[in-house]
GROMACS .gro file of C-alpha atoms in nm:
model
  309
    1UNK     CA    1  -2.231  -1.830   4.039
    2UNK     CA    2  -2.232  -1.664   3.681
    3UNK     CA    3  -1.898  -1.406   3.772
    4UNK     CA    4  -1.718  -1.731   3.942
    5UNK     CA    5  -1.794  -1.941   3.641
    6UNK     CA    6  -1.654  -1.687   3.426
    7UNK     CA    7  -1.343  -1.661   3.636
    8UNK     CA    8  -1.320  -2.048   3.646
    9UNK     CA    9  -1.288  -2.064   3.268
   10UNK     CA   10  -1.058  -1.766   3.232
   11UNK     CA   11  -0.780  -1.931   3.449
   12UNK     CA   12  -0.712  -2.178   3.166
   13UNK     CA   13  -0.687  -1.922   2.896
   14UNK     CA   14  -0.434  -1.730   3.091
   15UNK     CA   15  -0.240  -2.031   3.200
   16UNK     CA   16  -0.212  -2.084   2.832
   17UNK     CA   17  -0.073  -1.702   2.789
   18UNK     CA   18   0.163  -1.741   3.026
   19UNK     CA   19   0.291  -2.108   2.968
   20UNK     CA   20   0.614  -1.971   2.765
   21UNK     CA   21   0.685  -1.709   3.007
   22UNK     CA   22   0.666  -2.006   3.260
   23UNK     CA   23   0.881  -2.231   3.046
   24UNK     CA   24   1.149  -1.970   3.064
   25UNK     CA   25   1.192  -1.910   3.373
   26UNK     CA   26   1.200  -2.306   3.481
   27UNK     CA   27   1.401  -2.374   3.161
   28UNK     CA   28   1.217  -2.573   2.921
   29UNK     CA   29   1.154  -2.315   2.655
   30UNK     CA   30   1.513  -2.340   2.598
   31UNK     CA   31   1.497  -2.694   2.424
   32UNK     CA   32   1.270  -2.499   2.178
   33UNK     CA   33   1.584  -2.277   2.129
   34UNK     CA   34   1.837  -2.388   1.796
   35UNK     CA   35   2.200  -2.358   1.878
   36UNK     CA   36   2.410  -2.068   1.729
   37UNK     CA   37   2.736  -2.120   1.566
   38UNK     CA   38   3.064  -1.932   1.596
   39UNK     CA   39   3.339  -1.963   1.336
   40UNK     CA   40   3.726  -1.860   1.440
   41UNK     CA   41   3.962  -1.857   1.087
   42UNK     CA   42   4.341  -1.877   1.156
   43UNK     CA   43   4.544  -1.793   0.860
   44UNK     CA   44   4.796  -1.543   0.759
   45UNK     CA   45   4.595  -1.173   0.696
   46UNK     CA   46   4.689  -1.046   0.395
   47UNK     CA   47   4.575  -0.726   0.188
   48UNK     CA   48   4.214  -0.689   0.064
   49UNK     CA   49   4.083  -0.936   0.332
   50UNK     CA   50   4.316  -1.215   0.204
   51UNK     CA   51   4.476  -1.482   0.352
   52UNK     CA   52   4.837  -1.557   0.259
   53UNK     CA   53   4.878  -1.905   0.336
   54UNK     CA   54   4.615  -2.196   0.433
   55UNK     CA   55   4.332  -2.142   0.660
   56UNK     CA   56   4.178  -2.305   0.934
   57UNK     CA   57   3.809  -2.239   1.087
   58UNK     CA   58   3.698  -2.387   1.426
   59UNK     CA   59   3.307  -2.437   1.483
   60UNK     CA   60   3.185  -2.406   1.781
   61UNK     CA   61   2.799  -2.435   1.895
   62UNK     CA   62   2.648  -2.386   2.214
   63UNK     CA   63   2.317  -2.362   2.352
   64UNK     CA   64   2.214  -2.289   2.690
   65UNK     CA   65   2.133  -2.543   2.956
   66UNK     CA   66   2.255  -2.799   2.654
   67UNK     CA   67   2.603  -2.967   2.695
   68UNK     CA   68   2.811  -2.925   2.339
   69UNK     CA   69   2.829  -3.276   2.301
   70UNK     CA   70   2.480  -3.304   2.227
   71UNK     CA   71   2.511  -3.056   1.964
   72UNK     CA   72   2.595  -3.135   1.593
   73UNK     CA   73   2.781  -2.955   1.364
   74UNK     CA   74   2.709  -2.986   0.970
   75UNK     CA   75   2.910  -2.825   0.687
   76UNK     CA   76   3.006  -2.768   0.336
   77UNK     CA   77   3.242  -2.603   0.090
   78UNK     CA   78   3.172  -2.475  -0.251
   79UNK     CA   79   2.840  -2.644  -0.268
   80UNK     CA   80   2.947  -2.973  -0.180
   81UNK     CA   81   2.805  -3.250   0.077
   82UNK     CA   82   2.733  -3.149   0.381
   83UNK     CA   83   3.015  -3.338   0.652
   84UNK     CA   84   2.958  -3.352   0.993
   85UNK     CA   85   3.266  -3.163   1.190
   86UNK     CA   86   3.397  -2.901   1.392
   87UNK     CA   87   3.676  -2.800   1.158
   88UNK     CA   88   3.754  -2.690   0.823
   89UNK     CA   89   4.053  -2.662   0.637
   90UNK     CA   90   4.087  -2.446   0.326
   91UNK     CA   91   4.459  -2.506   0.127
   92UNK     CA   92   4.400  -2.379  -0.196
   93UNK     CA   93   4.403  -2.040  -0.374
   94UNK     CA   94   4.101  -1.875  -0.477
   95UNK     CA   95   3.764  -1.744  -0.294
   96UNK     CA   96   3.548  -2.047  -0.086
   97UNK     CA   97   3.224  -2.035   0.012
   98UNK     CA   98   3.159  -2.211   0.367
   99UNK     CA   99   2.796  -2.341   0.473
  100UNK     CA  100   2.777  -2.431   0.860
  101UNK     CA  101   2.488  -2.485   1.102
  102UNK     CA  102   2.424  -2.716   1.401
  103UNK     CA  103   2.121  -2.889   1.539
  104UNK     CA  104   2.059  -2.996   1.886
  105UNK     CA  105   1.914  -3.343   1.996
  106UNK     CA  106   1.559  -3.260   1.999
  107UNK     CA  107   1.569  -3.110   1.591
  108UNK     CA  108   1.591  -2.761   1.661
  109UNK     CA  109   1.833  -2.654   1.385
  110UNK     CA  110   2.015  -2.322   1.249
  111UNK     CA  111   1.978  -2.120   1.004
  112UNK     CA  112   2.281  -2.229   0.792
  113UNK     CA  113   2.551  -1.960   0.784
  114UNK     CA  114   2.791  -1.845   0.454
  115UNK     CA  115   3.156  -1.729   0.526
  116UNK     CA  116   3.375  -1.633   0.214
  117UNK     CA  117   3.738  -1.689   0.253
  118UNK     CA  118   3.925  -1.556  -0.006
  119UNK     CA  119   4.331  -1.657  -0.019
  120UNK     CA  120   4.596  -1.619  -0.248
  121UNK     CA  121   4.939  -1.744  -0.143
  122UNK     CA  122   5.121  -1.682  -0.500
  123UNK     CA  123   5.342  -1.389  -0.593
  124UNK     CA  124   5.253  -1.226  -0.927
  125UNK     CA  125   5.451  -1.361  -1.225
  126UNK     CA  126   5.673  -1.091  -1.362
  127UNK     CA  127   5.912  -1.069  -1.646
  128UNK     CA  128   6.131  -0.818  -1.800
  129UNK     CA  129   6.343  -0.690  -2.109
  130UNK     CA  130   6.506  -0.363  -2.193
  131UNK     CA  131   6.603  -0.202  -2.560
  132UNK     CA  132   6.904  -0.170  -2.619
  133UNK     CA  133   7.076  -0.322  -2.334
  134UNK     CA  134   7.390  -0.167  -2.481
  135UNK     CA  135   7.476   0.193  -2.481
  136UNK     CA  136   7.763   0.301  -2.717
  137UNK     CA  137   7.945   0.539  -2.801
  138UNK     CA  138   8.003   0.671  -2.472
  139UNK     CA  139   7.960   1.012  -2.595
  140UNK     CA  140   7.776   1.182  -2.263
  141UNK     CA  141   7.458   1.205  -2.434
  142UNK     CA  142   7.104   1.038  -2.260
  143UNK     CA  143   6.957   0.801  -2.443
  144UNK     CA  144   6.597   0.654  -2.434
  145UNK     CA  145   6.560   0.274  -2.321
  146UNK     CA  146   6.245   0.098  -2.319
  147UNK     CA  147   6.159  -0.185  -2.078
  148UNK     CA  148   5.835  -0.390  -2.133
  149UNK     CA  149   5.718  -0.708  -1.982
  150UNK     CA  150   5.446  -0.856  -1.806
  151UNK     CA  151   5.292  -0.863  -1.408
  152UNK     CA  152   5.028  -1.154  -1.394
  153UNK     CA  153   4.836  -1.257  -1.103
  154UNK     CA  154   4.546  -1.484  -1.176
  155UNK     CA  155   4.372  -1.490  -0.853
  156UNK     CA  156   4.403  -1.157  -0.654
  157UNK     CA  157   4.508  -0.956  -0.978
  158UNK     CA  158   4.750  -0.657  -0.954
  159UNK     CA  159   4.734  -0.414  -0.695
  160UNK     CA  160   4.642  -0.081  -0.840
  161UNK     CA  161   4.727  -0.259  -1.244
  162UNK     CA  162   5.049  -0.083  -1.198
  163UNK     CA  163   5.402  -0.147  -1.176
  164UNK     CA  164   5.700   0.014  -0.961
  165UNK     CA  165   6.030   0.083  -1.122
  166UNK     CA  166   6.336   0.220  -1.033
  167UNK     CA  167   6.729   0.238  -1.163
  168UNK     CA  168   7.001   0.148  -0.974
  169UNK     CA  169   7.310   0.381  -1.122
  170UNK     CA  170   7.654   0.214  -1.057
  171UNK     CA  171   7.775   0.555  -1.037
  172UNK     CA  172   7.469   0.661  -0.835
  173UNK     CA  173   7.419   0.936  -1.050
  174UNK     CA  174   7.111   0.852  -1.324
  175UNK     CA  175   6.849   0.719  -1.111
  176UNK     CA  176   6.515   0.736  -1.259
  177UNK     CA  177   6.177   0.618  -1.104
  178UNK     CA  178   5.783   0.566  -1.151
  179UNK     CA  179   5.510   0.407  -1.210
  180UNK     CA  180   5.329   0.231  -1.508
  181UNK     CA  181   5.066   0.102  -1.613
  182UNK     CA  182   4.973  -0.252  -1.626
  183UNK     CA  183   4.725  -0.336  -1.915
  184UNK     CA  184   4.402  -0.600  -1.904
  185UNK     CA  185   4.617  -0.869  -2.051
  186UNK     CA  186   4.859  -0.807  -1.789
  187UNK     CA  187   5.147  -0.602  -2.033
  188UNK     CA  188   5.326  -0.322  -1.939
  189UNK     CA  189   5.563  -0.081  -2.113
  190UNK     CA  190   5.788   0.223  -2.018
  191UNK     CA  191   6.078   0.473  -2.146
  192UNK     CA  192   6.385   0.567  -1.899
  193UNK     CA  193   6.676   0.827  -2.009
  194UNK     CA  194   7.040   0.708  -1.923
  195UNK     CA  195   7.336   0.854  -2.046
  196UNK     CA  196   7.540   0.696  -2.240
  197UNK     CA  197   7.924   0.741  -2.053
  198UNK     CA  198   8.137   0.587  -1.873
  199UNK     CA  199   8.470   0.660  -1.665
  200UNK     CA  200   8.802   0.530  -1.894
  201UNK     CA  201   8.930   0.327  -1.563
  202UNK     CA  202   8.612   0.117  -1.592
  203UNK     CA  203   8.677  -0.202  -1.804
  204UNK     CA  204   8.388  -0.373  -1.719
  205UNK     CA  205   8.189  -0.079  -1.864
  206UNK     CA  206   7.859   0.091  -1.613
  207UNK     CA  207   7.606  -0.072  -1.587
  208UNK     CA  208   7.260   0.027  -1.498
  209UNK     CA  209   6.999  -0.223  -1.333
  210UNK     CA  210   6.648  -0.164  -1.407
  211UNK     CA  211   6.394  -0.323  -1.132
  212UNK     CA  212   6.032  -0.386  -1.201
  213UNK     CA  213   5.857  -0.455  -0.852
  214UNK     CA  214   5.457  -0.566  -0.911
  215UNK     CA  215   5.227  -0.623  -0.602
  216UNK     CA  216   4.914  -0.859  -0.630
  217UNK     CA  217   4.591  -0.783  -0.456
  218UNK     CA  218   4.692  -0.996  -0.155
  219UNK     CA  219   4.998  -0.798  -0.075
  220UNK     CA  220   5.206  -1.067  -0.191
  221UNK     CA  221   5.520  -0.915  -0.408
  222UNK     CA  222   5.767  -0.965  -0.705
  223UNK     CA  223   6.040  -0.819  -0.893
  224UNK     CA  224   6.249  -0.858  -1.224
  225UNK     CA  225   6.570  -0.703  -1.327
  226UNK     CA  226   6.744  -0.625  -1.673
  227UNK     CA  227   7.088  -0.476  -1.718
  228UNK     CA  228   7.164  -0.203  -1.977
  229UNK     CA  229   7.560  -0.151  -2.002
  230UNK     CA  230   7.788   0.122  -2.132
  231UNK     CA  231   8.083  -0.090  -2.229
  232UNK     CA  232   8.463   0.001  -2.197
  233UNK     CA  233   8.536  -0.040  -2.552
  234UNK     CA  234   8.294  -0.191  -2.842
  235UNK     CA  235   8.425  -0.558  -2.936
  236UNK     CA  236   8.789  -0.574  -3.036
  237UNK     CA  237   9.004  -0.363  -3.300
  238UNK     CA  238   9.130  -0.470  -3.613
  239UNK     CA  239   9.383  -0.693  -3.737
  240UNK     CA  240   9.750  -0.519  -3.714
  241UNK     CA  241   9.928  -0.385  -4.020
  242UNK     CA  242  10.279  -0.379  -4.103
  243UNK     CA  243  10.504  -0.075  -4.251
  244UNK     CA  244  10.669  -0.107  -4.643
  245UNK     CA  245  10.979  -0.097  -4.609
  246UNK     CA  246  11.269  -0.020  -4.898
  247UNK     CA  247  11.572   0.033  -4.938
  248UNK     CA  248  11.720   0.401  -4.880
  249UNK     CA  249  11.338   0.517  -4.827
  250UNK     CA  250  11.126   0.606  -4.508
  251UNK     CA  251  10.938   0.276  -4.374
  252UNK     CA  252  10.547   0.311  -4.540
  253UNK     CA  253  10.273   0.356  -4.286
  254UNK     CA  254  10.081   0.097  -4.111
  255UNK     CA  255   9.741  -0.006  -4.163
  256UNK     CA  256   9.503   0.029  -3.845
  257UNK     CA  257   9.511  -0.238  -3.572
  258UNK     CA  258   9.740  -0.423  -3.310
  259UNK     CA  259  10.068  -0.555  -3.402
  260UNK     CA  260  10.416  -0.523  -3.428
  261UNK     CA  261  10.642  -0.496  -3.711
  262UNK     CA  262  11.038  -0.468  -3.686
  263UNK     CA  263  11.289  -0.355  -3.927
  264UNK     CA  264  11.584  -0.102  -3.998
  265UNK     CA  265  11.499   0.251  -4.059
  266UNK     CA  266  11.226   0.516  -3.967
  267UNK     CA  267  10.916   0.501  -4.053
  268UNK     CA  268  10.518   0.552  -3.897
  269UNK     CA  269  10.224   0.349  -3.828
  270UNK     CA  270   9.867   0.373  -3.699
  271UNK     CA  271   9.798   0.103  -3.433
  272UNK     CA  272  10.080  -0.039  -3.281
  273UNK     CA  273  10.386  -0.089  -3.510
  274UNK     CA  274  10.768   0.016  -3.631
  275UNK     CA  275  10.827   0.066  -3.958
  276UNK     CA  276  11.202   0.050  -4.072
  277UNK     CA  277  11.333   0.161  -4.387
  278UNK     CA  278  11.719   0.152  -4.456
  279UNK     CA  279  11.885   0.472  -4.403
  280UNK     CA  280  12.243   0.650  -4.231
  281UNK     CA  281  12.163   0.811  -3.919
  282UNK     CA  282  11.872   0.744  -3.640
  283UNK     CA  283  11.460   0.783  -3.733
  284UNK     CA  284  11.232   0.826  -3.493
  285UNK     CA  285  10.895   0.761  -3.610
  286UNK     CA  286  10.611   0.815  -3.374
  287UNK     CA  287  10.228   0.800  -3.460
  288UNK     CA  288   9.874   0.754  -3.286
  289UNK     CA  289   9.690   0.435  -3.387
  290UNK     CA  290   9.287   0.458  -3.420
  291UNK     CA  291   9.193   0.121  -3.446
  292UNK     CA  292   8.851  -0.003  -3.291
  293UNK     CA  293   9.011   0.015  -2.977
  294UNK     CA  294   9.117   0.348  -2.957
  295UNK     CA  295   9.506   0.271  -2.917
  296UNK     CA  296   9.843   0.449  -2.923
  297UNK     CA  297  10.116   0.312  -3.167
  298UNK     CA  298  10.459   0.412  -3.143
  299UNK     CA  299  10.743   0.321  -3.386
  300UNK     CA  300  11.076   0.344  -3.283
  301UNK     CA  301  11.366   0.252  -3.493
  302UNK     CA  302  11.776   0.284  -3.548
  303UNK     CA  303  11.846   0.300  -3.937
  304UNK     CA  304  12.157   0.120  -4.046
  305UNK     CA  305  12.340   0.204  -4.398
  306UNK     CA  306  12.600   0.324  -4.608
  307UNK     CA  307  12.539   0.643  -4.800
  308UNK     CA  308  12.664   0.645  -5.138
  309UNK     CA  309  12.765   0.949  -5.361
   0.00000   0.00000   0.00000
């Protein structure tokens, strides 16, 4: 009677072990279950794990043996309320912080759950300028330019804190190209050799384009471009002078520039220009004219007049 008692009262202990195991298997333990929650983003992958345009995450909690509708959803962003919902949308630049979790109808609830969603769907800012911009004379020699600006990105920052440049040579002949380095308050500077010459047929003068490409942290790129030219010819020449003329004497000589001055006589001028003097016979006068423009003048003149003696 003892041994059955004993077995009597151990029945109850080990229905009491074994009630979860039970549960289980018929399906009740479940309700004691919380859901889990999956989040899907859709947005436009960028560099760094950022997005590169607006972002969209779908919810989604299950739970077995519990239909979804019963299920609810709670989240937040950046701290906020929690809202009840299945989706989020994130539109602006920067890093969020998501909260999520989801409870079932009998209070079993989640742990909450943190996603960060970083997203930057802005271009760095870039400027550029170049010293000189003007390369003269045209004497074949290189000469140093320096190009400094600045590459600012205020949310993913600047891949690398560098900048790409290169030179695009009309010619296709001086084409330097590098690196350098962007600073902490987002400046940059660099020195590039170009030569200072130019064909004579080419009256718009070379020019050489400078590009400065920057690249933020998203992937997301810029550029900038500055000109330096080798002009034709530098501004315009002088005024045009005019030969002294007398009479029985050789026409005087002309004063640099462009012009034209006609008389009698022979005579000789820098720029363009005829000086005439009055004398028997023919004078050919015929000079080279070095005004700012780098001209030819000729002076060509028949001399009328009576010699006397």
């Amino acid at each position: 009677m003892l041994q059955r008692t004993r077995a009597m009262r151990q029945v109850p202990r080990r229905s009491r072990r074994l009630a979860p195991a039970i549960d289980r298997l018929e399906g009740r333990a479940l309700l004691s279950t919380a859901p889990t929650t999956t989040a899907s983003i859709m947005g436009q992958a960028g560099a760094n794990g950022y997005y590169v345009s607006p972002v969209t995450i779908d919810l989604t909690a299950t739970e077995p043996n519990v239909t979804p509708a019963s299920l609810t959803t709670m989240y937040r962003v950046n701290n906020g309320p929690f809202t009840a919902g299945n989706q989020v949308v994130l539109t602006e630049d920067g890093t969020d912080v998501v909260q999520f979790f989801s409870a079932d109808a009998s209070g079993n609830v989640e742990a909450p759950q943190t996603l960060f969603v970083k997203i930057d769907t802005t271009a760095p800012i870039v400027t550029e300028s170049a010293q000189p911009t003007t390369l003269w004379p045209p004497n074949h020699k290189f000469s140093t330019v320096t190009v400094t600006g600045t590459a600012i990105d205020s949310v993913s920052g600047i891949n690398g804190s560098r900048i790409l440049y290169s030179v695009r040579d009309e010619y296709g002949q001086v084409q330097p190209q590098g690196t350098a380095v962007v600073n902490a308050d987002g400046t940059y500077s660099f020195n590039v050799q170009l030569q200072a010459s130019r064909t004579g047929q080419d009256r718009d003068g070379r020019q050489y384009t400078i590009v400065v490409r920057a690249q933020n942290g998203a992937g997301l790129g810029a550029t900038q471009s500055t000109i330096v030219t080798v002009p034709h010819d530098q501004g315009h020449a002088g005024a045009g002078g005019s030969g002294s003329s007398g009479g029985g004497h050789r026409g005087g000589k002309g004063n640099p520039g462009h012009g034209r001055d006609q008389h009698q006589g022979d005579g000789h001028g820098q720029g363009h220009g005829n000086g005439n003097g009055h004398a028997k016979g023919q004078g050919h006068g015929n000079g080279n004219g070095n005004g700012n423009a780098n001209g030819q003048g000729h002076g060509n003149g028949n001399g009328h007049g009576n010699k006397h003696g």
